[in-house]
Short mmCIF file of C-alpha atoms in Angstrom, two decimals:
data_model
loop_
_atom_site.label_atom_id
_atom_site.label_comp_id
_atom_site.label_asym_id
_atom_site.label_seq_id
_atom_site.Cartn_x
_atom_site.Cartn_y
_atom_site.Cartn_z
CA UNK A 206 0.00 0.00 0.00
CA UNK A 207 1.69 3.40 -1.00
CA UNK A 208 2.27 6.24 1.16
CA UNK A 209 2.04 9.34 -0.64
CA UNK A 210 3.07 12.69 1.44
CA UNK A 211 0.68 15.26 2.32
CA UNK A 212 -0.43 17.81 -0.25
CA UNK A 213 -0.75 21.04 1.55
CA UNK A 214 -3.00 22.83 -0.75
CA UNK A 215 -6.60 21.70 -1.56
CA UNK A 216 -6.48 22.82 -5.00
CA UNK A 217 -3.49 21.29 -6.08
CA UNK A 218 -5.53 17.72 -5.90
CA UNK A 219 -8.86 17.72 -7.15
CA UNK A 220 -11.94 15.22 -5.31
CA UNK A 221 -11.67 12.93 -8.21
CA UNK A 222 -7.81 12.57 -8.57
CA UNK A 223 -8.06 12.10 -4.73
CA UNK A 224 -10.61 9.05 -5.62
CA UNK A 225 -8.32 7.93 -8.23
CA UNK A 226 -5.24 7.45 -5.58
CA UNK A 227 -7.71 5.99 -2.90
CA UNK A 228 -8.30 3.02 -5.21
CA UNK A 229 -4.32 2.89 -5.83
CA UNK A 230 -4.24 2.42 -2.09
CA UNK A 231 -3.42 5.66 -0.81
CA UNK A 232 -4.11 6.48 2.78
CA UNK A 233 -4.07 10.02 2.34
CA UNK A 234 -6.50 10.49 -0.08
CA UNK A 235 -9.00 8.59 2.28
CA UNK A 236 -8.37 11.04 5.01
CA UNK A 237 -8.23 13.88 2.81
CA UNK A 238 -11.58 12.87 1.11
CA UNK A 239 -12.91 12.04 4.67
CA UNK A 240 -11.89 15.45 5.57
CA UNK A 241 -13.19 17.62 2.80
CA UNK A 242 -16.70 15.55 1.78
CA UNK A 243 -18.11 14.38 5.25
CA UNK A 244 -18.39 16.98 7.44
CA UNK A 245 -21.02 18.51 5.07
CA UNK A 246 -22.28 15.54 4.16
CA UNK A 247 -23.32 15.08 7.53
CA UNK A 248 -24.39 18.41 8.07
CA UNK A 249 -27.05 17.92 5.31
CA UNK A 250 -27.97 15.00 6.93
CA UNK A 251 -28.62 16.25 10.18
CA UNK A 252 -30.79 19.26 8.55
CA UNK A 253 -33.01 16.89 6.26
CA UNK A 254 -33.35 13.77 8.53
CA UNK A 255 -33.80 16.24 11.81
CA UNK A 256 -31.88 13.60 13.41
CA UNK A 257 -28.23 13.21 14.76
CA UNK A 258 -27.99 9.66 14.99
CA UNK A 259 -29.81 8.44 11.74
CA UNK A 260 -27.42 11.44 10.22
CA UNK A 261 -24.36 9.53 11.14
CA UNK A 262 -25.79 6.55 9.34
CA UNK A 263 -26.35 7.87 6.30
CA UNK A 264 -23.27 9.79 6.07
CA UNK A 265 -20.85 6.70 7.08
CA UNK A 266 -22.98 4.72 4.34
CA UNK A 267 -22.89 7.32 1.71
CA UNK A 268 -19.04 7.81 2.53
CA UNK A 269 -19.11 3.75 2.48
CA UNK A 270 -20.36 4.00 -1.13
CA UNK A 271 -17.57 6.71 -2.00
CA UNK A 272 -14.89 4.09 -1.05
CA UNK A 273 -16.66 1.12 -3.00
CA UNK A 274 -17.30 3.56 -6.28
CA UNK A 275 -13.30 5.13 -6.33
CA UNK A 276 -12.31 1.87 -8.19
CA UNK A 277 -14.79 2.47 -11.32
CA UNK A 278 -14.90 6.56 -11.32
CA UNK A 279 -14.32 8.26 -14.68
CA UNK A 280 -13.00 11.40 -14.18
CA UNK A 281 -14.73 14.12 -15.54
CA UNK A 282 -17.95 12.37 -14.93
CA UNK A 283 -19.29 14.43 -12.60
CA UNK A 284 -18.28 16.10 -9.47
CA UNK A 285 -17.91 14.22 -6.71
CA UNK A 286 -19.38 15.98 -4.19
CA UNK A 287 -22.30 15.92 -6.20
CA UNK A 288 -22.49 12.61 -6.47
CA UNK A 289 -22.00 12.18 -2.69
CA UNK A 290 -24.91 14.33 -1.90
CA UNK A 291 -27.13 12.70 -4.57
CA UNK A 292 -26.47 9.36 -2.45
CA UNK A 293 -27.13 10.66 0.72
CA UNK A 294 -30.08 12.04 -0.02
CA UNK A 295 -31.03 9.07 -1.39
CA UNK A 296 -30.36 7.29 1.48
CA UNK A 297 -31.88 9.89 3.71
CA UNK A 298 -35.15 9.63 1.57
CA UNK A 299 -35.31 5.89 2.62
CA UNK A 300 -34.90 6.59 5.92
CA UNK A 301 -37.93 8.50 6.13
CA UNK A 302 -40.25 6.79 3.91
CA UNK A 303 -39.68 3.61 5.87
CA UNK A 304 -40.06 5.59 9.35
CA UNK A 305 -42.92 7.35 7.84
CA UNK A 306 -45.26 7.46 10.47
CA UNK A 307 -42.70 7.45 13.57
CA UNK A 308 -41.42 10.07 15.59
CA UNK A 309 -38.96 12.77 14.19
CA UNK A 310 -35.53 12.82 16.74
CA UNK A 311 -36.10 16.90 16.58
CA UNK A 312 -35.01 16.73 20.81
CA UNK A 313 -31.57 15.57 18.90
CA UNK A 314 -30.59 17.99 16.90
CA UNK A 315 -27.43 20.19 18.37
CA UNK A 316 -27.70 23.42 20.23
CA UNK A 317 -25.81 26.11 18.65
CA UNK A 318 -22.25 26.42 18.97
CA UNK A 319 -21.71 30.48 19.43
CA UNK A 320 -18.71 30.22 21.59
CA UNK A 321 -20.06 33.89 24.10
CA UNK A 322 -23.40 34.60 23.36
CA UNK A 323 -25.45 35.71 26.78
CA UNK A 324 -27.82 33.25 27.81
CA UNK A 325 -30.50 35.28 27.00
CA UNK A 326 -28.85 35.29 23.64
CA UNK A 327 -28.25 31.92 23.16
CA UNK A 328 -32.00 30.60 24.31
CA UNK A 329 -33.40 32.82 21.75
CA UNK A 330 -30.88 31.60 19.07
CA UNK A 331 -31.53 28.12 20.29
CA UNK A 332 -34.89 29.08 19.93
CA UNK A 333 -34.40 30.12 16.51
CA UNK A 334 -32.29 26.82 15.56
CA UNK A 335 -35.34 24.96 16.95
CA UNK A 336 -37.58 26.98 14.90
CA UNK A 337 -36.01 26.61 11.53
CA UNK A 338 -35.72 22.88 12.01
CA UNK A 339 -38.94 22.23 12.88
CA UNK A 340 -40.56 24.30 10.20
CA UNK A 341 -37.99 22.17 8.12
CA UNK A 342 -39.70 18.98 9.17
CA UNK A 343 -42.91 19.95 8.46
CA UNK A 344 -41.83 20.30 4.62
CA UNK A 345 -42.21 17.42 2.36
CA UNK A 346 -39.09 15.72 2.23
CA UNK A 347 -38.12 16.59 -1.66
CA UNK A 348 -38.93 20.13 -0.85
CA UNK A 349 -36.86 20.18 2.52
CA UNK A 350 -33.82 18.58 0.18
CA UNK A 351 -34.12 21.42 -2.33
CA UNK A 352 -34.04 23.95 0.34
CA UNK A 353 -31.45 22.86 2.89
CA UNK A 354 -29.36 22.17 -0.25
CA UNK A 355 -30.05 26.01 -1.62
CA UNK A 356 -29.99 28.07 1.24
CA UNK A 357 -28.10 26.43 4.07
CA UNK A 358 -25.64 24.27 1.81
CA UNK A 359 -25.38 27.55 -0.85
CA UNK A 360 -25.21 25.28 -3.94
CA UNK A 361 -26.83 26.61 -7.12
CA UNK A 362 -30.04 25.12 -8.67
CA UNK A 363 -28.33 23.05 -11.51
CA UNK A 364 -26.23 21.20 -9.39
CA UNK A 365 -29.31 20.93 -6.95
CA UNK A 366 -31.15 19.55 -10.33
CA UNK A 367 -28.01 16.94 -10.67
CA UNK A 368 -28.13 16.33 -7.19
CA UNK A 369 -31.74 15.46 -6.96
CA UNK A 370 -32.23 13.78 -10.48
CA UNK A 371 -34.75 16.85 -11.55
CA UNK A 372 -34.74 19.68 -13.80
CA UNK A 373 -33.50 23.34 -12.87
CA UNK A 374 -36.87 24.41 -13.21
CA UNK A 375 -38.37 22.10 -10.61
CA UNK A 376 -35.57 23.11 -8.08
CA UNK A 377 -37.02 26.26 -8.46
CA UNK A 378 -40.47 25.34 -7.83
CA UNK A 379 -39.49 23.52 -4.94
CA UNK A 380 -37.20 26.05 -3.44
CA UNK A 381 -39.89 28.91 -3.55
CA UNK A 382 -42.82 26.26 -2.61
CA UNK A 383 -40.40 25.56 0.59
CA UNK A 384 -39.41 29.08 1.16
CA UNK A 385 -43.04 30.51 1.27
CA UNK A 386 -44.44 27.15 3.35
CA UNK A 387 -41.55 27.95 5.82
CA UNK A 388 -41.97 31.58 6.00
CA UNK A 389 -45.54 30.90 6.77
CA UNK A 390 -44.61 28.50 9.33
CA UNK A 391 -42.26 30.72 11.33
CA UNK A 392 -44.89 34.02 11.06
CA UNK A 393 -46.35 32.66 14.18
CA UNK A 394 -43.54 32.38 15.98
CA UNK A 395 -41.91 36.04 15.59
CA UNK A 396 -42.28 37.24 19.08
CA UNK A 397 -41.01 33.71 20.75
CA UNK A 398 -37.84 33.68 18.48
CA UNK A 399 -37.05 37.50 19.44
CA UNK A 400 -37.99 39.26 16.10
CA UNK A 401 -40.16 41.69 18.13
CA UNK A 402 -37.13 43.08 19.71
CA UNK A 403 -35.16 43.62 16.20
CA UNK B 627 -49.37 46.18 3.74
CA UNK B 628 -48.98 43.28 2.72
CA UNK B 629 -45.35 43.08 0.85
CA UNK B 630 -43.92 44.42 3.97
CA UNK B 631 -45.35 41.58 6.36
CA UNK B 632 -43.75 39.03 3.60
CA UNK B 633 -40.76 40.77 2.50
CA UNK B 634 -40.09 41.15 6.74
CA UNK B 635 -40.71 37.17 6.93
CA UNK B 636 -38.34 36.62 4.29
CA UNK B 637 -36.13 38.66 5.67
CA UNK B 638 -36.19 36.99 9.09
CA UNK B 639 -35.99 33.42 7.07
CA UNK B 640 -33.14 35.13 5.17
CA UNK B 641 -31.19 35.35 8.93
CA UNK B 642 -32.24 31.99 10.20
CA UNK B 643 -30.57 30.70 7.52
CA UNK B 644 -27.28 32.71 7.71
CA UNK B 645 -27.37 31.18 11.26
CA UNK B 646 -27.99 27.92 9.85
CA UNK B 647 -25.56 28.27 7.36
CA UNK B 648 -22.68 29.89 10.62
CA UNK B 649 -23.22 26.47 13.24
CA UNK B 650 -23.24 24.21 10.59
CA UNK B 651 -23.28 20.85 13.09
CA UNK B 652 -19.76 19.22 13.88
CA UNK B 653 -19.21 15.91 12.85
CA UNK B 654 -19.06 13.64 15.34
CA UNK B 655 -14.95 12.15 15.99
CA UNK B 656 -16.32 8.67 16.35
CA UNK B 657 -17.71 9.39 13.19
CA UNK B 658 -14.79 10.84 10.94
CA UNK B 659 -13.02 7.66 12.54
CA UNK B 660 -15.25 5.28 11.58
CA UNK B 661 -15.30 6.24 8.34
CA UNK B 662 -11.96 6.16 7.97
CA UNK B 663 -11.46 2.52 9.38
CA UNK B 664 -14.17 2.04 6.38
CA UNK B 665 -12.21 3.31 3.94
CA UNK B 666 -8.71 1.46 5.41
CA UNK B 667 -10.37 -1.84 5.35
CA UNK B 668 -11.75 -1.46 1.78
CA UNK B 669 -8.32 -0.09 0.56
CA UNK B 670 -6.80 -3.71 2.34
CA UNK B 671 -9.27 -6.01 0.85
CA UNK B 672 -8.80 -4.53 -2.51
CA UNK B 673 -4.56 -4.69 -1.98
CA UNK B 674 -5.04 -7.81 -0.42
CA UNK B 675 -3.41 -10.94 -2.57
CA UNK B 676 -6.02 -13.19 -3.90
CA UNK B 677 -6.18 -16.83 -3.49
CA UNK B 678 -4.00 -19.19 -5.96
CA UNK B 679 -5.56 -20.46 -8.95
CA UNK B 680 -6.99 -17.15 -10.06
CA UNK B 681 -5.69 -15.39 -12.61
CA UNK B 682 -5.74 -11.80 -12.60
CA UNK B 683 -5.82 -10.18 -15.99
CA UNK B 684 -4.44 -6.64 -14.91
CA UNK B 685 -2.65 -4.80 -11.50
CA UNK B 686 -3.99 -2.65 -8.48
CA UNK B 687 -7.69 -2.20 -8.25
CA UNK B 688 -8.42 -3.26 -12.16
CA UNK B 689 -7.89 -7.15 -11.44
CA UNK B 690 -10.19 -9.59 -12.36
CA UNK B 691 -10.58 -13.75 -12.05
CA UNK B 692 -10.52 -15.17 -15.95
CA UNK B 693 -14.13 -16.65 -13.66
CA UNK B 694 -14.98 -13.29 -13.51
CA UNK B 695 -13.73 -12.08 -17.29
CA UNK B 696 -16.14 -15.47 -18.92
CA UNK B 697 -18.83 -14.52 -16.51
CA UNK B 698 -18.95 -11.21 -17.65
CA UNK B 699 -18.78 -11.58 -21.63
CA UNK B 700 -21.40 -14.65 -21.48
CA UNK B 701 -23.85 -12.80 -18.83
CA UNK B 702 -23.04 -14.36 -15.56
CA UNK B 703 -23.32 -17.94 -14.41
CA UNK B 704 -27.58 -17.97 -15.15
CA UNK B 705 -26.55 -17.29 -18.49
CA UNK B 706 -23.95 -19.94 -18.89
CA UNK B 707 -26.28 -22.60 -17.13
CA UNK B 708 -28.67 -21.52 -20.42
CA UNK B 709 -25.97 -21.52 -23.02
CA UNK B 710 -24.63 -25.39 -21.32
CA UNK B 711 -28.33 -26.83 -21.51
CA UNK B 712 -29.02 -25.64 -25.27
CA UNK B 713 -25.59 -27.78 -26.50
CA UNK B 714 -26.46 -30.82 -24.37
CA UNK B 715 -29.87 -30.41 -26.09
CA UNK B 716 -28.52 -29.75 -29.72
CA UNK B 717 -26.24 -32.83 -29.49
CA UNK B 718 -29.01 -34.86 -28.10
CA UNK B 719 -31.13 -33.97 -31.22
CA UNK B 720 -28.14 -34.48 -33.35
CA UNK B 721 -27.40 -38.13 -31.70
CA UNK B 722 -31.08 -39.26 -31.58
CA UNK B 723 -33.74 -36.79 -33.62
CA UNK B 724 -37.35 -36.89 -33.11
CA UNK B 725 -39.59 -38.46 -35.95
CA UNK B 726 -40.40 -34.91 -37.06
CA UNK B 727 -36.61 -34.04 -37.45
CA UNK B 728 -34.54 -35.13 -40.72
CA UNK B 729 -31.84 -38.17 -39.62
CA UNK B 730 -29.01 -36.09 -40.95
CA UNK B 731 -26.66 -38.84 -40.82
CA UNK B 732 -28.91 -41.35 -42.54
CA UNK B 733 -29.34 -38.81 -45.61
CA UNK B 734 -25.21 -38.83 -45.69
CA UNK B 735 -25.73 -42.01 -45.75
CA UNK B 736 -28.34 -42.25 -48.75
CA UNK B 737 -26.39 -39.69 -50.58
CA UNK B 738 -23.52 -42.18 -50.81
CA UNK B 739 -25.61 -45.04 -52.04
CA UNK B 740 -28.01 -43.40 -54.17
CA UNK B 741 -27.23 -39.67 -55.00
CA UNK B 742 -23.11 -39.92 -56.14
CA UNK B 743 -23.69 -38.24 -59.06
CA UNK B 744 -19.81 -38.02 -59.43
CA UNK B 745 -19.62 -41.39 -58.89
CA UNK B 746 -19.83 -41.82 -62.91
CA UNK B 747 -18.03 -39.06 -64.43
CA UNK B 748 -14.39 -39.39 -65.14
CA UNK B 749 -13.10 -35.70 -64.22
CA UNK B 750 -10.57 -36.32 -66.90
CA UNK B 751 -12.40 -37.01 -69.70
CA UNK B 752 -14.83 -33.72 -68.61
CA UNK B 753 -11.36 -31.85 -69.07
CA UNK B 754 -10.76 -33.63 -72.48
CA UNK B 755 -13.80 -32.31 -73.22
CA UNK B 756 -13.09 -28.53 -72.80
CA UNK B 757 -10.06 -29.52 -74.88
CA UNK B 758 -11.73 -30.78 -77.76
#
């Protein structure tokens, strides 16, 4: 098994050259592709499952799938965080069509992590965390995936449409569909999550 | 008034997510680590020498058993199970044919006896013949 040293820079080796050594047996390239691809992988997962645990799941599965795939990956295929997400959500849209029915973990999902906010503070952006991921929930899950991938992940609406096997025009549906639906959602709630004050 | 009351709800959905977007949640150490024993043992079992008596038609992670190479061009081992049955069949029929089925060997066999049309001609004298 080779041991190639450390590439400092990011850019120097692209996600699907790092794929490319993986499957030549580097060690490197799996941290490195650990490192860059599954913290937001996770992330994602947290936001559209609701739920820490089952989040983990999917992510070390997705990443699980990553590691299986390197051996037949054509570069210039696609990118390969794209195709990363694409799994996951596939995976997370499994999840919740078989627990379709059951309770939502939304008591898991993490407090934020402002390092000095007052307490006052950090209830009401607690509050607000709460809030957005509950309104979240209440979307239908395609709808939550088009959203948490627009506005929390940033990525634009054609990879969104790659991501999610649809056209650019239905991310766009979705998006505003989810947008207005959450707006609504959270209208209630201004004075509780300490717009009143702004 | 109301644009106001929905551009000031997008506005305020506008800063949730910013938040969302600022405490992104951590992964998990256990996690990172167990993906990364994932990945280690994958890399092993693909490094790994296979056992004797396959062949491997390449090097690194491109090998494949000559099994796997005549599994793959026929269609698996369903589809060689098939392609096995149909030749047992076809030399059954050719050993022992059904009433409905020509005898191929017996109309050889006929051929020789009755239908040498050859049999007669001298091929020298047809090449006198031409000659002539």
């Amino acid at each position: 098994m080779s041991q190639s040293a450390p590439i400092p820079c990011d850019e120097v080796v692209g996600d699907d050259a790092l794929l490319v050594l993986f499957a030549n047996g580097d060690r490197w390239a799996a941290q490195e592709l650990t490192r860059r691809l599954a913290p937001r992988t996770f992330a994602v997962a947290v936001r559209v499952l609701g739920d820490r645990a089952e989040a983990e799941d999917v992510t070390q599965e997705a990443m699980m799938r990553l590691w299986k795939m390197a051996p037949d990956w054509q570069q210039g295929q696609a990118q390969v965080s794209s195709w990363l997400y694409r799994v996951a959500m596939n995976l997370c849209l499994d999840r919740k069509r078989r627990s379709r029915g059951g309770t939502v973990g939304l008591d898991q999902v993490p407090d934020p992590q402002d390092p000095k906010p007052g307490v006052l503070e950090q209830i009401q952006q607690s509050a607000r965390w709460d809030a957005l991921q509950a309104g979240l929930m209440r979307l239908p899950d395609r709808q939550r995936q088009a959203v948490v991938l627009r506005h929390i992940e940033e990525l634009s609406n054609p990879e969104i449409a790659v991501i999610m096997d649809i056209s650019v025009e239905a991310v766009e549906s979705l998006t505003a569909r989810g947008k207005r639906a959450l707006a609504q959602a959270l209208a209630g709630q201004r004075e509780a999550l300490g717009y009143g004050d702004d | 008034m109301a644009m106001t009351e929905r551009d000031k709800a997008n506005d305020e959905l506008e800063t949730l997510f910013a938040q969302a977007r600022a405490q992104r949640p951590g992964i998990p150490d256990g996690l990172t680590d167990r993906i990364l024993a994932d990945a280690l043992a994958f890399q092993e079992a693909q490094t790994a020498p296979k056992p004797a008596g396959e062949t491997h038609t390449g090097s690194g992670t491109d090998r494949v058993g000559i099994r796997g190479v005549f599994g793959s061009v026929f269609g698996g081992w369903p589809a060689l199970g098939g392609m096995v049955a149909a030749a047992l069949v076809g030399v059954w029929i050719g050993a022992a044919p059904p009433a409905f089925v020509p005898d191929a060997a017996q109309i050889l066999s006929e051929a020789d006896a009755d239908l040498d049309v050859f049999d007669a001609i001298d091929l020298a004298s047809l090449l006198t013949e031409d000659t002539q």
